[in-house]
PDB file of C-alpha atoms in Angstrom:
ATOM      1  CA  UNK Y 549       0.000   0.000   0.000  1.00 84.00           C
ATOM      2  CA  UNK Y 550       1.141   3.905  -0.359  1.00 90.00           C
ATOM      3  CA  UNK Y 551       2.454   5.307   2.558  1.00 93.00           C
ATOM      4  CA  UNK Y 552       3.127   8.624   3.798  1.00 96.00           C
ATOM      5  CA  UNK Y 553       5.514   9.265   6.618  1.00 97.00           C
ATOM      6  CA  UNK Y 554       6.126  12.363   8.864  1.00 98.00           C
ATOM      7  CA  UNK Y 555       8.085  12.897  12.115  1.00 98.00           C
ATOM      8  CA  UNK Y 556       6.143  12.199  15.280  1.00 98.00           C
ATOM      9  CA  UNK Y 557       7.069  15.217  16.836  1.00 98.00           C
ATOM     10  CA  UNK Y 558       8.013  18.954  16.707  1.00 98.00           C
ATOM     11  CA  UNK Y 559       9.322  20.936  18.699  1.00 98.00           C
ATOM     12  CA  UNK Y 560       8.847  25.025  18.314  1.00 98.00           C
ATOM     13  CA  UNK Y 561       9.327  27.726  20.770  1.00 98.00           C
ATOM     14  CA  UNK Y 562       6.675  30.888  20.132  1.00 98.00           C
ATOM     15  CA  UNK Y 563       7.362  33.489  17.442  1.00 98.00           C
ATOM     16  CA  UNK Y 564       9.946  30.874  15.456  1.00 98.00           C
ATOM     17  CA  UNK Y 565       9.306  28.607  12.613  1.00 98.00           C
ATOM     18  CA  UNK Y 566       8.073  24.850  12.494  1.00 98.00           C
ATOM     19  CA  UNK Y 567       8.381  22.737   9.488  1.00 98.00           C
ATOM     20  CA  UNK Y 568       6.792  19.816   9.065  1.00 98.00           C
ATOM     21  CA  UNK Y 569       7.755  17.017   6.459  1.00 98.00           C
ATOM     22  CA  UNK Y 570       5.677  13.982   4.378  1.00 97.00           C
ATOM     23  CA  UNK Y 571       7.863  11.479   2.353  1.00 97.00           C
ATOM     24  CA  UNK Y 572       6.065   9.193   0.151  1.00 94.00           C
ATOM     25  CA  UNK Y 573       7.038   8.333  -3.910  1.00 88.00           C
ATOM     26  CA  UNK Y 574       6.328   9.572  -6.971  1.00 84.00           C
ATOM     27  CA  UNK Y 575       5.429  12.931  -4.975  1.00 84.00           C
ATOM     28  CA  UNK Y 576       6.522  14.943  -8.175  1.00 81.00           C
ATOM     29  CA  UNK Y 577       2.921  13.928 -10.020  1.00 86.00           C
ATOM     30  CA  UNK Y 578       1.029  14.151  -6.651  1.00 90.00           C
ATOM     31  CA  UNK Y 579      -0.986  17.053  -4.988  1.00 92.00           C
ATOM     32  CA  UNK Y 580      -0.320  17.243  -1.127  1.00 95.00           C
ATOM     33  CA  UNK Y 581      -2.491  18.312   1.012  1.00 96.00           C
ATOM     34  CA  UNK Y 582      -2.359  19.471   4.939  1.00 97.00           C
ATOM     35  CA  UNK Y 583      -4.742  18.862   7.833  1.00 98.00           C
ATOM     36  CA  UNK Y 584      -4.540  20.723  11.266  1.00 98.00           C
ATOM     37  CA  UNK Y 585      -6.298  18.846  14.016  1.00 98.00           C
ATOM     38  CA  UNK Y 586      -6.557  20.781  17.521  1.00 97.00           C
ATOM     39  CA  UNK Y 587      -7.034  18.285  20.451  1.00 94.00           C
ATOM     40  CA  UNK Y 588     -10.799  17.253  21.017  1.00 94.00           C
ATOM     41  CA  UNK Y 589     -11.660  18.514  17.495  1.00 97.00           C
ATOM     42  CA  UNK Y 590     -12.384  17.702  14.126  1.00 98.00           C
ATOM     43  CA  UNK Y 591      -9.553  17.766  10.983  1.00 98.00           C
ATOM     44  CA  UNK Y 592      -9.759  21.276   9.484  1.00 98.00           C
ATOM     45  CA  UNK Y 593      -8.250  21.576   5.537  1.00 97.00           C
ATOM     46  CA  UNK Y 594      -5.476  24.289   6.041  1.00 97.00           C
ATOM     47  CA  UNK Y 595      -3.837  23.924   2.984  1.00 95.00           C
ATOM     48  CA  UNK Y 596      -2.821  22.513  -0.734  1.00 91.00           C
ATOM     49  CA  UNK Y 597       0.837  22.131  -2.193  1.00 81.00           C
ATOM     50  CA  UNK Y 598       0.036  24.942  -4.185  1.00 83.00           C
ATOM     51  CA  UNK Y 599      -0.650  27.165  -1.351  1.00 83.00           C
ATOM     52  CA  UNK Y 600      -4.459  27.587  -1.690  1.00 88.00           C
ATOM     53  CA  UNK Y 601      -5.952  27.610   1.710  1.00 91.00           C
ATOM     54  CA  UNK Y 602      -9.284  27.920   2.726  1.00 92.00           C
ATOM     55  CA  UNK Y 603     -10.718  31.314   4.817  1.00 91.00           C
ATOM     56  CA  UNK Y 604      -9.336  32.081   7.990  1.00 92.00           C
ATOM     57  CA  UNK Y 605      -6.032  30.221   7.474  1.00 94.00           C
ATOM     58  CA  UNK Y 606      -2.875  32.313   7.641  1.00 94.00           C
ATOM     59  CA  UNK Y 607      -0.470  33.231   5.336  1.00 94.00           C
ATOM     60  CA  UNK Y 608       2.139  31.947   8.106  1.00 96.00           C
ATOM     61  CA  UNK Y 609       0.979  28.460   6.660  1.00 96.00           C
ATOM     62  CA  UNK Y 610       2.643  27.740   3.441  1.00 96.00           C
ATOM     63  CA  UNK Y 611       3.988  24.720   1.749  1.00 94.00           C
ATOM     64  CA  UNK Y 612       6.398  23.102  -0.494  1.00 93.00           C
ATOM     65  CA  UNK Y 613       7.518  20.300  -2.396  1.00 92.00           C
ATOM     66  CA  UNK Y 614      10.919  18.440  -3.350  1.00 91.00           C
ATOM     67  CA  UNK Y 615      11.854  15.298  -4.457  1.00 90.00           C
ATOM     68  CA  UNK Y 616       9.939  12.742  -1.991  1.00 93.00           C
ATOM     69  CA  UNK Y 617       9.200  14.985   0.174  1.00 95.00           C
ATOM     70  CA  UNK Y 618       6.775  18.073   1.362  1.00 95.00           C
ATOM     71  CA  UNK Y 619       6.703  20.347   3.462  1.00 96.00           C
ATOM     72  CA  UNK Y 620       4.285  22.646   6.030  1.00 97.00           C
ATOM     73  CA  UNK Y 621       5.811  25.617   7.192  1.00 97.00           C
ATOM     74  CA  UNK Y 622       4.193  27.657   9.511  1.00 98.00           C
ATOM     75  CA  UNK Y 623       6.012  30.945  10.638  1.00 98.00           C
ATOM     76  CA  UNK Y 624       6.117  32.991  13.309  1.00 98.00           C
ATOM     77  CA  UNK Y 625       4.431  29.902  15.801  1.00 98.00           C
ATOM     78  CA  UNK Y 626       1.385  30.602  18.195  1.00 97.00           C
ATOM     79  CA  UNK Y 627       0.148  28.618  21.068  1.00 97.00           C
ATOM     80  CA  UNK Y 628      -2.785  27.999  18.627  1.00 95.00           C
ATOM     81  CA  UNK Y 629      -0.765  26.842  16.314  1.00 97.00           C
ATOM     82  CA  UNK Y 630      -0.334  23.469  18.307  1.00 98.00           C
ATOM     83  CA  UNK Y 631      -1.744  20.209  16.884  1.00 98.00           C
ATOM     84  CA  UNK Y 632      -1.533  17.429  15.077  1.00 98.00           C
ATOM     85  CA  UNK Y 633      -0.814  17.638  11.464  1.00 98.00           C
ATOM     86  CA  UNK Y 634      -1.428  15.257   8.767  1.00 98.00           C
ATOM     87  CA  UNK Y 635      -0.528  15.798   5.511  1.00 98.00           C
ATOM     88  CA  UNK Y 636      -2.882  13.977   2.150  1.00 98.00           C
ATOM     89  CA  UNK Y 637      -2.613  12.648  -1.194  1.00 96.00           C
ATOM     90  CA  UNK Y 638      -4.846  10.904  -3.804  1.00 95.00           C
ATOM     91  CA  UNK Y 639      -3.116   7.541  -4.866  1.00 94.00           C
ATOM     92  CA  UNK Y 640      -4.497   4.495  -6.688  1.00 89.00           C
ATOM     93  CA  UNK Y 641      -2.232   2.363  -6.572  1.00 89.00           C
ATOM     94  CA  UNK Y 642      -2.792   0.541  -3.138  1.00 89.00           C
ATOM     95  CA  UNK Y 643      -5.828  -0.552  -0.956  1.00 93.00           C
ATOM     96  CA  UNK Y 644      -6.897   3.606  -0.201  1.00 94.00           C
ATOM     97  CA  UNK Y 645      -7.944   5.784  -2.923  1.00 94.00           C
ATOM     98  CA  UNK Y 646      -6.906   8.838  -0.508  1.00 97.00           C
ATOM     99  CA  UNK Y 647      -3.820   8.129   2.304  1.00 97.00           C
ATOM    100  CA  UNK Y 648      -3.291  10.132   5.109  1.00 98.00           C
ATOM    101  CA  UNK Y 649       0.029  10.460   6.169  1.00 98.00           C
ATOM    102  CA  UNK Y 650       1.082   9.056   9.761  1.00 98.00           C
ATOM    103  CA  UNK Y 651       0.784  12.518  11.729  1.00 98.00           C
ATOM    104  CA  UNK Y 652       2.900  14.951  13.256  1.00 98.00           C
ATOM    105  CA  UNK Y 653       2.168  16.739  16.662  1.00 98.00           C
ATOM    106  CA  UNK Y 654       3.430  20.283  16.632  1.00 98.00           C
ATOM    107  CA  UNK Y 655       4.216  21.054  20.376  1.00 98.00           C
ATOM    108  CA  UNK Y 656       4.453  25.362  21.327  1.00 97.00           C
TER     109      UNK Y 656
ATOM    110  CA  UNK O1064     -21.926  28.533   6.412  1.00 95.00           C
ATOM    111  CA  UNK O1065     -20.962  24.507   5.359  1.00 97.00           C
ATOM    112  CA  UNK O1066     -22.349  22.501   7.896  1.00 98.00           C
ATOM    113  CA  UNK O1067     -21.697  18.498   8.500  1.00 98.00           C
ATOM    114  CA  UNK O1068     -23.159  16.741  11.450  1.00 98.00           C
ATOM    115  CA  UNK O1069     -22.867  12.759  12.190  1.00 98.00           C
ATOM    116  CA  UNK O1070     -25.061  10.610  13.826  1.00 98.00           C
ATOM    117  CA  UNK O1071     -25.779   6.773  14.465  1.00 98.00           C
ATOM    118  CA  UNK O1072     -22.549   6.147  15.985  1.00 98.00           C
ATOM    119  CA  UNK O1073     -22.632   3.845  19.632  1.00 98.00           C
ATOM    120  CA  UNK O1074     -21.845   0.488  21.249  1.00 98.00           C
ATOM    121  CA  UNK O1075     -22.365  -2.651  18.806  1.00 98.00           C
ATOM    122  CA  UNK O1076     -21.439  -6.388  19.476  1.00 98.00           C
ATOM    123  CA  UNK O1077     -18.747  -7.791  16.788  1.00 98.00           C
ATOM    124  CA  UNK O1078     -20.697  -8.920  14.005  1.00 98.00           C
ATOM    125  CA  UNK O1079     -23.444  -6.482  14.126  1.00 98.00           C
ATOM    126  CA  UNK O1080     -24.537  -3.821  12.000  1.00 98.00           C
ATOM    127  CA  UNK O1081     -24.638   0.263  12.521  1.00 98.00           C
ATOM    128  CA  UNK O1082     -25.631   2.755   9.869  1.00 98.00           C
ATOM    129  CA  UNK O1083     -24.095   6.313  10.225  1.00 98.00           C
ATOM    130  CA  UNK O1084     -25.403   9.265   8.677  1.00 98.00           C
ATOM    131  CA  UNK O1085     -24.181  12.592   7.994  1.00 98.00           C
ATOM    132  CA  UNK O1086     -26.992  15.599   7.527  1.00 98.00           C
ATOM    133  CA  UNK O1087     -25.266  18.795   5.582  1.00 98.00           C
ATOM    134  CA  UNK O1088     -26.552  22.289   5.297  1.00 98.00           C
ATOM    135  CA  UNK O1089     -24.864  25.030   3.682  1.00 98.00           C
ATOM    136  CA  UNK O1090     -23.639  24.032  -0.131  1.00 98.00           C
ATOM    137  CA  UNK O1091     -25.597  22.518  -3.134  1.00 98.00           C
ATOM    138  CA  UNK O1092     -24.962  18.521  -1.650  1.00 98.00           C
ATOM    139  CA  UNK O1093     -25.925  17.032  -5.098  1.00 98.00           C
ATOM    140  CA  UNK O1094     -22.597  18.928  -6.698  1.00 97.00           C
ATOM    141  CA  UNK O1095     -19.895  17.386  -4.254  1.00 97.00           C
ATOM    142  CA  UNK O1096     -18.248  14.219  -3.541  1.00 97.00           C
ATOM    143  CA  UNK O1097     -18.567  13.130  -0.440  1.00 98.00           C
ATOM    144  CA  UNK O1098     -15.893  10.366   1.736  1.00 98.00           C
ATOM    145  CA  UNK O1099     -15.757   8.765   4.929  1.00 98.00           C
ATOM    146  CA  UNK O1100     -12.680   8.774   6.930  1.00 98.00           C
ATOM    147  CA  UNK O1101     -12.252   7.187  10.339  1.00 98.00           C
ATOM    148  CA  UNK O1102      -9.671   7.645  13.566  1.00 98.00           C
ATOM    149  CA  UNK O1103      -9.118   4.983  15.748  1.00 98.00           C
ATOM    150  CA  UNK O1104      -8.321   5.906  19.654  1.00 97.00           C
ATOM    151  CA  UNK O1105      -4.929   8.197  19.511  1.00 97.00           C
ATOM    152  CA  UNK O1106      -4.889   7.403  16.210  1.00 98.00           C
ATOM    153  CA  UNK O1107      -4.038   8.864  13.261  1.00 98.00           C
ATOM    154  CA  UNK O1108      -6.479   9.558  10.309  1.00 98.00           C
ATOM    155  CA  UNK O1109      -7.611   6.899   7.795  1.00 98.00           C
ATOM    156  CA  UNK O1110      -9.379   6.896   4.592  1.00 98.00           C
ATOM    157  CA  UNK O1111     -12.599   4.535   4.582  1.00 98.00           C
ATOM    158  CA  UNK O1112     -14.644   5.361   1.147  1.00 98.00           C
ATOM    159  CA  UNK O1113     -15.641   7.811  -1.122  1.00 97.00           C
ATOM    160  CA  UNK O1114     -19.762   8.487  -3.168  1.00 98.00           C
ATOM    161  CA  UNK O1115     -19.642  10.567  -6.706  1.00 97.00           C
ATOM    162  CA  UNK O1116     -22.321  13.349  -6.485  1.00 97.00           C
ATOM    163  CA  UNK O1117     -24.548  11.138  -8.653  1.00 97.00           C
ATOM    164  CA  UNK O1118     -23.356   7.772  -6.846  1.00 97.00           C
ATOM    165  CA  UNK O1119     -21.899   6.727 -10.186  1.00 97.00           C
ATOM    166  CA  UNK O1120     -18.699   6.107  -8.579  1.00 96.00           C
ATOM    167  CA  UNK O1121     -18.103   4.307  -5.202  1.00 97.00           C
ATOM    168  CA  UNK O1122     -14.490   3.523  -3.786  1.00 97.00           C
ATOM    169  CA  UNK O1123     -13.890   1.716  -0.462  1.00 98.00           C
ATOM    170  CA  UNK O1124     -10.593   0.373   0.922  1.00 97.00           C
ATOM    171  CA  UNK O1125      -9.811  -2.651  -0.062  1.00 96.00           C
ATOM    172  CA  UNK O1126      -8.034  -3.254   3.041  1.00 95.00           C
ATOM    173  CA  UNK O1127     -11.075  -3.751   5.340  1.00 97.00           C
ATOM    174  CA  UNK O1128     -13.866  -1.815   3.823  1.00 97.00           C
ATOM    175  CA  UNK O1129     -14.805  -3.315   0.900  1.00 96.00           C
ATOM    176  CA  UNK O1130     -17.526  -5.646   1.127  1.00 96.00           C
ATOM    177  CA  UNK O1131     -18.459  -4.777   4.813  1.00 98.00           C
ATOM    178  CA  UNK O1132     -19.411  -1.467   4.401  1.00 98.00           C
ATOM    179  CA  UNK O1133     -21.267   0.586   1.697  1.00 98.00           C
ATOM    180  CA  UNK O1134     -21.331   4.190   0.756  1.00 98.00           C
ATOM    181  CA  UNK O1135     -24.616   5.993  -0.178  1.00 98.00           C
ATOM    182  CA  UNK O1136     -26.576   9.070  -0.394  1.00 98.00           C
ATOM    183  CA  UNK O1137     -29.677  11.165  -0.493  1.00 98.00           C
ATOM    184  CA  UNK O1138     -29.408  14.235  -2.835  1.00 98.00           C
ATOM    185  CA  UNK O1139     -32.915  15.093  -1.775  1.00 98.00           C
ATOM    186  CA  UNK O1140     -32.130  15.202   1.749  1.00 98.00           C
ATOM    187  CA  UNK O1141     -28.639  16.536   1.544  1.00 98.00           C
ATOM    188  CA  UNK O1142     -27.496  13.660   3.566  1.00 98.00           C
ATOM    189  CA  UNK O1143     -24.765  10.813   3.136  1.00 98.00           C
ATOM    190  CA  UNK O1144     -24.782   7.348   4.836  1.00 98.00           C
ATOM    191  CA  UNK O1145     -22.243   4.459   5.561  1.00 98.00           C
ATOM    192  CA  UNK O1146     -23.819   1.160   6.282  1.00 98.00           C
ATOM    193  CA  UNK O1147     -21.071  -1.074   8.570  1.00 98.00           C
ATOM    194  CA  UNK O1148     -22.021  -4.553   8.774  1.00 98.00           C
ATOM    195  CA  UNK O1149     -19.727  -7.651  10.068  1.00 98.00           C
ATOM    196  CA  UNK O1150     -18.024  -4.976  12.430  1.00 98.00           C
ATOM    197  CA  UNK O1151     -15.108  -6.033  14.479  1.00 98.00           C
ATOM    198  CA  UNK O1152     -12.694  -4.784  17.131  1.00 97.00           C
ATOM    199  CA  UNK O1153     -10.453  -2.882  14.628  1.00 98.00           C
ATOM    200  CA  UNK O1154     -13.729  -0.922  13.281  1.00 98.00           C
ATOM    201  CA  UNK O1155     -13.521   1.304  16.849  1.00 98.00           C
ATOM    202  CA  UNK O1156     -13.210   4.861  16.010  1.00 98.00           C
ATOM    203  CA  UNK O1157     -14.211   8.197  15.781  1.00 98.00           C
ATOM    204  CA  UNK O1158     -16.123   8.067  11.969  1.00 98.00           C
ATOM    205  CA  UNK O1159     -15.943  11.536  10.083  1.00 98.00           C
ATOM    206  CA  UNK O1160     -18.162  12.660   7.563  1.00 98.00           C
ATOM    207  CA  UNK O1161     -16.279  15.292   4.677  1.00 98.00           C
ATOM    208  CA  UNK O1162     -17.362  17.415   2.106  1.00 97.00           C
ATOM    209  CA  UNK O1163     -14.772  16.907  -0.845  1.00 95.00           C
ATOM    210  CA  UNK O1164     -14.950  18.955  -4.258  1.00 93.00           C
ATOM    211  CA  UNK O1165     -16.832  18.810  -7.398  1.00 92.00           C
ATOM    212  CA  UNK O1166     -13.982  16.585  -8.724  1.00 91.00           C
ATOM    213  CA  UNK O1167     -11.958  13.913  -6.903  1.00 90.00           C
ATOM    214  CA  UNK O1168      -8.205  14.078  -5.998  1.00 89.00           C
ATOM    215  CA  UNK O1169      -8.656  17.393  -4.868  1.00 92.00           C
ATOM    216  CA  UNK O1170      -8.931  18.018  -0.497  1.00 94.00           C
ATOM    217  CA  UNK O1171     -11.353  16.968   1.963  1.00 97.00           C
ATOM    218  CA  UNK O1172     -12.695  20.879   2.761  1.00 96.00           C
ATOM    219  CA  UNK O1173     -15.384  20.173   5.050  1.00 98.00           C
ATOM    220  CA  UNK O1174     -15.192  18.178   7.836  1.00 98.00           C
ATOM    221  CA  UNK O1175     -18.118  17.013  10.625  1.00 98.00           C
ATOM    222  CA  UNK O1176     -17.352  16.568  14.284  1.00 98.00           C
ATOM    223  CA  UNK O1177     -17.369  12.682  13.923  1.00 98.00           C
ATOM    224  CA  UNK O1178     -19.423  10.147  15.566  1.00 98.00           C
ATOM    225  CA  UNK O1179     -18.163   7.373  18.006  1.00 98.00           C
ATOM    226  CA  UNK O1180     -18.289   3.140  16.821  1.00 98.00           C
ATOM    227  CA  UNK O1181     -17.685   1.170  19.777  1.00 98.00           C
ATOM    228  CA  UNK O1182     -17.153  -2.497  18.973  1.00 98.00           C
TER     229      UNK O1182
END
């Protein structure tokens, strides 16, 4: 099956930056997408690999993509900024038509 | 404002049956695929099927959804369903309801508060 991985954990004091990554393969003909989850709450969409995000997310959020891996940067860190993190493509070529990648928890 | 609420979640014996359902307010339901995705106790997120607007296309994971479970929907009453029959241990999670796009492959934008299986 397709797999994404990302760290378990990072680490960020307030006010510096926290960068997240997701390997997987053939990432170069993949969109990635990028999931904030606050504790207690529901997933919320925060962005794509091409930097659309929905309302209401920050342009501290941004992403990018190299080789077999992506990345969610998020600048200038708030308390609010902690959560898990989960980053998304669309794959056919194992068991799940969309794979989530393992999660990262982004501790302020 | 996009609105997705879950319901039918609760306790069920391995082997039963449970039907969720997921009302939605706030977009034109008929234009937008819907999916299922699930999260097991400190868990991360996983993927457990996807509806066309039409229900032309249906896609479960193969892994453990496919042939327990099965996708629908009800244009007329803006609502989506996932019947779960055969359910075991491994089916215990929180079970989210999202509102994709008007084409696949693109993000899950909309996403319910989740309802609770207990097996």
């Amino acid at each position: 099956s397709y797999m994404l991985s990302q760290p378990p954990s990072v680490s960020v004091a307030p006010g510096q930056t926290a960068r997240v990554t997701c390997r997987g393969d053939n990432f170069e003909r993949k969109s990635v997408y990028w999931y904030r989850q606050r504790p207690g709450q529901a997933p919320v969409w925060v962005l794509s690999y091409e930097n659309d995000r929905p309302p209401g997310i920050p342009d501290r959020f941004s992403a990018s993509k190299s080789g077999d891996t992506a990345t969610l940067t998020i600048t200038r860190v708030e308390a609010g900024d902690e959560a898990d993190y989960y980053c998304q493509v669309w794959d056919n070529s194992g068991d799940a038509l969309s794979v989530f990648g393992t999660g990262t928890k982004v501790t302020v | 404002d996009v609105q997705l609420v879950e319901s039918g979640g609760g306790v069920v014996q391995p082997g039963g049956s449970l039907r969720l359902s997921c009302e939605t307010s706030g977009f034109t339901f008929s234009d937008y695929w819907m999916s299922w995705v699930r999260q097991a106790p400190g868990k991360g997120l996983e993927w457990v099927a996807n509806i066309r607007n039409d229900e032309r296309e249906k896609y479960y994971h193969r892994g453990f959804a496919q042939g327990r479970f099965t996708i629908s929907r009800d244009n007329a009453k803006s609502s989506l369903f996932l019947q779960m029959n055969g359910v075991r241990g491994d089916d215990t999670a929180v079970y989210f309801c999202t509102r994709d796009q008007r084409s696949i492959g693109l993000p899950h934008a909309f996403w319910g508060q989740g309802t609770l299986v207990t097996v």
